[in-house]
Amino acid sequence: DTGVSQDPRHKITKRGQNVTFRCDPISEHNRLYWYRQTLGQGPEFLTYFQNEAQLEKSRLLSDRFSAERPKGSFSTLEIQRTEQGDSAMYLCVGGGSYNEQFFGPGTRLTVL
Amino acid sequence: SQKIEQNSEALNIQEGKTATLTCNYTNYSPAYLQWYRQDPGRGPVFLLLIRENEKEKRKERLKVTFDTTLKQSLFHITASQPADSATYLCALDIEGFQKLVFGTGTRLLVSP
């Protein structure tokens, strides 16, 4: 257990619906990342927060995606108008002091 | 183009043998390289980090080498056990703020 929790663990939605995922890192993780992983592939970087500031966004993060980290604690990732191509595992990662990264269990999204 | 390559085929070995997994990369100059273990349906778990000025790093039955000239890392598991069966991912930090680029992973199967 890395101490990073994600909610929900599974989400099934219909195309066109909005979904929101939550990540709770441990208090020592001032860095927080979101990655996306599809079957048979490694995780792909989506976005990065240093405390509450969003410092980097991947080109994978279209306008339908938005992430926040109010107060530098928990983070949310929202996908608007979901598409079938959004189906993936969404992984939240807390950054430790020595370049270690602690992955949460992920939220598996299925868009029908 | 920038690539990280890991053996896409599963590696099958017998219990007690040493498993060796390969990670090759092109067009990157990473400050460090990480190895992760991932079990089905779960987030990756950090195993080892090796810096560009380090040739070798060990942790219990695990050993990682890093050759920046060859642009290659080797990951060894000695005295392998069936519980070591999982997918192993290598990842590079290419921009210095722990934004990781992952390979596709190699699945290891250890038979009793």
Tab-separated table of N, CA, C and O in Angstrom, chain B residues 3-68:
chain	number	residue	atom	x	y	z
B	3	LYS	N	12.178	6.748	-28.223
B	3	LYS	CA	11.555	5.466	-27.930
B	3	LYS	C	12.180	4.822	-26.711
B	3	LYS	O	13.375	4.985	-26.434
B	4	ILE	N	11.342	4.064	-25.991
B	4	ILE	CA	11.817	3.182	-24.933
B	4	ILE	C	11.321	1.797	-25.291
B	4	ILE	O	10.118	1.592	-25.471
B	5	GLU	N	12.222	0.857	-25.405
B	5	GLU	CA	11.860	-0.485	-25.850
B	5	GLU	C	12.131	-1.517	-24.772
B	5	GLU	O	13.221	-1.562	-24.202
B	6	GLN	N	11.111	-2.314	-24.518
B	6	GLN	CA	11.246	-3.473	-23.654
B	6	GLN	C	10.746	-4.684	-24.442
B	6	GLN	O	9.897	-4.539	-25.315
B	7	ASN	N	11.241	-5.858	-24.087
B	7	ASN	CA	10.799	-7.064	-24.794
B	7	ASN	C	9.285	-7.180	-24.681
B	7	ASN	O	8.738	-7.233	-23.584
B	8	SER	N	8.626	-7.224	-25.814
B	8	SER	CA	7.164	-7.312	-25.783
B	8	SER	C	6.687	-8.726	-25.499
B	8	SER	O	5.577	-8.938	-25.012
B	9	GLU	N	7.546	-9.707	-25.801
B	9	GLU	CA	7.158	-11.090	-25.528
B	9	GLU	C	7.394	-11.398	-24.058
B	9	GLU	O	8.319	-10.887	-23.437
B	10	ALA	N	6.568	-12.283	-23.530
B	10	ALA	CA	6.709	-12.689	-22.138
B	10	ALA	C	7.998	-13.488	-21.967
B	10	ALA	O	8.438	-14.202	-22.864
B	11	LEU	N	8.594	-13.343	-20.799
B	11	LEU	CA	9.793	-14.092	-20.456
B	11	LEU	C	9.393	-15.214	-19.504
B	11	LEU	O	8.876	-14.938	-18.416
B	12	ASN	N	9.610	-16.437	-19.929
B	12	ASN	CA	9.270	-17.600	-19.106
B	12	ASN	C	10.549	-18.212	-18.564
B	12	ASN	O	11.433	-18.584	-19.332
B	13	ILE	N	10.632	-18.341	-17.232
B	13	ILE	CA	11.800	-18.981	-16.639
B	13	ILE	C	11.353	-19.903	-15.515
B	13	ILE	O	10.223	-19.821	-15.028
B	14	GLN	N	12.285	-20.761	-15.113
B	14	GLN	CA	12.011	-21.685	-14.025
B	14	GLN	C	12.402	-21.089	-12.684
B	14	GLN	O	13.373	-20.303	-12.592
B	15	GLU	N	11.673	-21.461	-11.694
B	15	GLU	CA	11.955	-21.016	-10.324
B	15	GLU	C	13.416	-21.295	-9.983
B	15	GLU	O	13.965	-22.346	-10.314
B	16	GLY	N	14.041	-20.309	-9.335
B	16	GLY	CA	15.431	-20.464	-8.920
B	16	GLY	C	16.437	-19.872	-9.894
B	16	GLY	O	17.579	-19.587	-9.512
B	17	LYS	N	15.997	-19.687	-11.150
B	17	LYS	CA	16.892	-19.098	-12.143
B	17	LYS	C	16.904	-17.575	-12.023
B	17	LYS	O	16.074	-16.983	-11.338
B	18	THR	N	17.853	-16.966	-12.719
B	18	THR	CA	17.922	-15.506	-12.762
B	18	THR	C	17.170	-14.986	-13.983
B	18	THR	O	17.425	-15.439	-15.104
B	19	ALA	N	16.266	-14.062	-13.744
B	19	ALA	CA	15.540	-13.410	-14.833
B	19	ALA	C	16.268	-12.128	-15.194
B	19	ALA	O	16.682	-11.369	-14.303
B	20	THR	N	16.441	-11.890	-16.480
B	20	THR	CA	17.075	-10.660	-16.948
B	20	THR	C	16.167	-9.975	-17.955
B	20	THR	O	15.805	-10.553	-18.972
B	21	LEU	N	15.774	-8.747	-17.638
B	21	LEU	CA	14.901	-7.966	-18.491
B	21	LEU	C	15.690	-6.773	-19.029
B	21	LEU	O	16.541	-6.216	-18.331
B	22	THR	N	15.361	-6.386	-20.253
B	22	THR	CA	16.114	-5.349	-20.939
B	22	THR	C	15.262	-4.125	-21.213
B	22	THR	O	14.078	-4.247	-21.540
B	23	CYS	N	15.880	-2.968	-21.077
B	23	CYS	CA	15.237	-1.700	-21.419
B	23	CYS	C	16.227	-0.908	-22.275
B	23	CYS	O	17.329	-0.593	-21.811
B	24	ASN	N	15.842	-0.632	-23.505
B	24	ASN	CA	16.678	0.163	-24.410
B	24	ASN	C	15.964	1.458	-24.756
B	24	ASN	O	14.739	1.469	-24.904
B	25	TYR	N	16.712	2.521	-24.882
B	25	TYR	CA	16.092	3.797	-25.226
B	25	TYR	C	16.934	4.521	-26.272
B	25	TYR	O	18.131	4.261	-26.432
B	26	THR	N	16.273	5.393	-27.003
B	26	THR	CA	16.957	6.176	-28.024
B	26	THR	C	16.584	7.646	-27.843
B	26	THR	O	15.476	7.974	-27.401
B	27	ASN	N	17.522	8.500	-28.169
B	27	ASN	CA	17.276	9.944	-28.223
B	27	ASN	C	16.883	10.576	-26.898
B	27	ASN	O	16.261	11.633	-26.877
B	28	TYR	N	17.174	9.913	-25.805
B	28	TYR	CA	16.977	10.517	-24.498
B	28	TYR	C	18.328	10.625	-23.793
B	28	TYR	O	19.236	9.836	-24.056
B	29	SER	N	18.431	11.548	-22.872
B	29	SER	CA	19.567	11.620	-21.963
B	29	SER	C	19.010	11.739	-20.556
B	29	SER	O	19.018	12.825	-19.955
B	30	PRO	N	18.485	10.664	-20.017
B	30	PRO	CA	17.791	10.738	-18.730
B	30	PRO	C	18.744	10.934	-17.563
B	30	PRO	O	19.863	10.442	-17.586
B	31	ALA	N	18.269	11.674	-16.573
B	31	ALA	CA	19.040	11.842	-15.347
B	31	ALA	C	19.030	10.544	-14.535
B	31	ALA	O	19.988	10.239	-13.831
B	32	TYR	N	17.945	9.825	-14.641
B	32	TYR	CA	17.883	8.541	-13.957
B	32	TYR	C	16.824	7.667	-14.607
B	32	TYR	O	16.018	8.142	-15.409
B	33	LEU	N	16.859	6.416	-14.214
B	33	LEU	CA	15.962	5.416	-14.764
B	33	LEU	C	15.370	4.646	-13.601
B	33	LEU	O	16.036	4.394	-12.597
B	34	GLN	N	14.105	4.295	-13.732
B	34	GLN	CA	13.410	3.564	-12.673
B	34	GLN	C	12.828	2.265	-13.220
B	34	GLN	O	12.488	2.177	-14.399
B	35	TRP	N	12.691	1.311	-12.320
B	35	TRP	CA	11.996	0.061	-12.635
B	35	TRP	C	10.810	-0.101	-11.695
B	35	TRP	O	10.914	0.190	-10.491
B	36	TYR	N	9.698	-0.553	-12.277
B	36	TYR	CA	8.461	-0.763	-11.539
B	36	TYR	C	7.957	-2.169	-11.808
B	36	TYR	O	8.179	-2.736	-12.869
B	37	ARG	N	7.215	-2.667	-10.835
B	37	ARG	CA	6.478	-3.921	-11.001
B	37	ARG	C	5.002	-3.580	-11.068
B	37	ARG	O	4.512	-2.741	-10.306
B	38	GLN	N	4.279	-4.255	-11.964
B	38	GLN	CA	2.840	-4.059	-12.043
B	38	GLN	C	2.128	-5.402	-12.133
B	38	GLN	O	2.434	-6.219	-13.000
B	39	ASP	N	1.182	-5.592	-11.240
B	39	ASP	CA	0.330	-6.775	-11.263
B	39	ASP	C	-0.978	-6.422	-11.959
B	39	ASP	O	-1.383	-5.247	-11.968
B	40	PRO	N	-1.656	-7.422	-12.530
B	40	PRO	CA	-2.881	-7.130	-13.300
B	40	PRO	C	-3.899	-6.334	-12.497
B	40	PRO	O	-4.197	-6.658	-11.341
B	41	GLY	N	-4.418	-5.273	-13.094
B	41	GLY	CA	-5.473	-4.484	-12.469
B	41	GLY	C	-5.001	-3.569	-11.345
B	41	GLY	O	-5.831	-2.968	-10.651
B	42	ARG	N	-3.712	-3.437	-11.178
B	42	ARG	CA	-3.175	-2.617	-10.088
B	42	ARG	C	-2.190	-1.591	-10.635
B	42	ARG	O	-1.688	-1.730	-11.749
B	43	GLY	N	-1.921	-0.565	-9.828
B	43	GLY	CA	-0.955	0.447	-10.226
B	43	GLY	C	0.466	-0.070	-10.103
B	43	GLY	O	0.741	-1.005	-9.343
B	44	PRO	N	1.402	0.510	-10.854
B	44	PRO	CA	2.804	0.115	-10.737
B	44	PRO	C	3.356	0.370	-9.340
B	44	PRO	O	2.946	1.318	-8.673
B	45	VAL	N	4.299	-0.469	-8.943
B	45	VAL	CA	4.961	-0.329	-7.651
B	45	VAL	C	6.444	-0.072	-7.893
B	45	VAL	O	7.095	-0.844	-8.607
B	46	PHE	N	6.959	0.993	-7.315
B	46	PHE	CA	8.363	1.368	-7.476
B	46	PHE	C	9.271	0.290	-6.901
B	46	PHE	O	9.055	-0.219	-5.805
B	47	LEU	N	10.323	-0.053	-7.673
B	47	LEU	CA	11.299	-1.047	-7.218
B	47	LEU	C	12.672	-0.422	-6.989
B	47	LEU	O	13.221	-0.497	-5.898
B	48	LEU	N	13.240	0.159	-8.031
B	48	LEU	CA	14.613	0.666	-7.946
B	48	LEU	C	14.768	1.890	-8.835
B	48	LEU	O	14.121	2.003	-9.868
B	49	LEU	N	15.668	2.759	-8.412
B	49	LEU	CA	16.053	3.927	-9.194
B	49	LEU	C	17.563	3.903	-9.343
B	49	LEU	O	18.285	3.631	-8.371
B	50	ILE	N	18.040	4.186	-10.541
B	50	ILE	CA	19.483	4.261	-10.774
B	50	ILE	C	19.783	5.554	-11.515
B	50	ILE	O	19.076	5.912	-12.470
B	51	ARG	N	20.794	6.265	-11.056
B	51	ARG	CA	21.137	7.560	-11.639
B	51	ARG	C	22.135	7.384	-12.783
B	51	ARG	O	22.825	6.365	-12.870
B	52	GLU	N	22.262	8.399	-13.580
B	52	GLU	CA	23.116	8.326	-14.780
B	52	GLU	C	24.581	8.101	-14.435
B	52	GLU	O	25.327	7.555	-15.245
B	53	ASN	N	25.005	8.492	-13.233
B	53	ASN	CA	26.406	8.315	-12.859
B	53	ASN	C	26.630	7.018	-12.060
B	53	ASN	O	27.723	6.781	-11.547
B	54	GLU	N	25.608	6.205	-11.978
B	54	GLU	CA	25.712	4.920	-11.291
B	54	GLU	C	25.700	3.797	-12.325
B	54	GLU	O	24.893	3.819	-13.252
B	55	LYS	N	26.557	2.815	-12.122
B	55	LYS	CA	26.611	1.690	-13.050
B	55	LYS	C	25.674	0.570	-12.622
B	55	LYS	O	25.147	-0.163	-13.459
B	56	GLU	N	25.520	0.429	-11.313
B	56	GLU	CA	24.788	-0.736	-10.797
B	56	GLU	C	24.125	-0.364	-9.484
B	56	GLU	O	24.652	0.430	-8.704
B	57	LYS	N	22.958	-0.938	-9.240
B	57	LYS	CA	22.247	-0.738	-7.978
B	57	LYS	C	21.623	-2.065	-7.599
B	57	LYS	O	21.082	-2.778	-8.459
B	58	ARG	N	21.697	-2.397	-6.305
B	58	ARG	CA	21.138	-3.666	-5.824
B	58	ARG	C	20.147	-3.430	-4.693
B	58	ARG	O	20.287	-2.497	-3.912
B	59	LYS	N	19.171	-4.320	-4.630
B	59	LYS	CA	18.212	-4.308	-3.526
B	59	LYS	C	17.710	-5.732	-3.355
B	59	LYS	O	16.965	-6.237	-4.185
B	60	GLU	N	18.181	-6.374	-2.306
B	60	GLU	CA	17.797	-7.765	-2.036
B	60	GLU	C	18.099	-8.622	-3.263
B	60	GLU	O	19.250	-8.690	-3.694
B	61	ARG	N	17.108	-9.263	-3.860
B	61	ARG	CA	17.362	-10.140	-5.013
B	61	ARG	C	17.370	-9.387	-6.348
B	61	ARG	O	17.507	-9.987	-7.411
B	62	LEU	N	17.222	-8.088	-6.296
B	62	LEU	CA	17.128	-7.283	-7.502
B	62	LEU	C	18.459	-6.584	-7.795
B	62	LEU	O	19.146	-6.132	-6.878
B	63	LYS	N	18.783	-6.506	-9.080
B	63	LYS	CA	19.961	-5.751	-9.495
B	63	LYS	C	19.654	-5.022	-10.789
B	63	LYS	O	19.051	-5.599	-11.705
B	64	VAL	N	20.041	-3.763	-10.855
B	64	VAL	CA	19.834	-2.964	-12.057
B	64	VAL	C	21.179	-2.421	-12.506
B	64	VAL	O	21.980	-1.966	-11.691
B	65	THR	N	21.418	-2.477	-13.804
B	65	THR	CA	22.582	-1.818	-14.389
B	65	THR	C	22.120	-0.748	-15.351
B	65	THR	O	20.999	-0.812	-15.886
B	66	PHE	N	22.967	0.236	-15.572
B	66	PHE	CA	22.608	1.387	-16.398
B	66	PHE	C	23.830	1.774	-17.220
B	66	PHE	O	24.844	2.189	-16.657
B	67	ASP	N	23.745	1.579	-18.523
B	67	ASP	CA	24.843	1.913	-19.417
B	67	ASP	C	24.380	3.060	-20.317
B	67	ASP	O	23.631	2.844	-21.272
B	68	THR	N	24.819	4.282	-19.996
B	68	THR	CA	24.361	5.449	-20.757
B	68	THR	C	25.003	5.529	-22.138
B	68	THR	O	24.489	6.237	-23.003
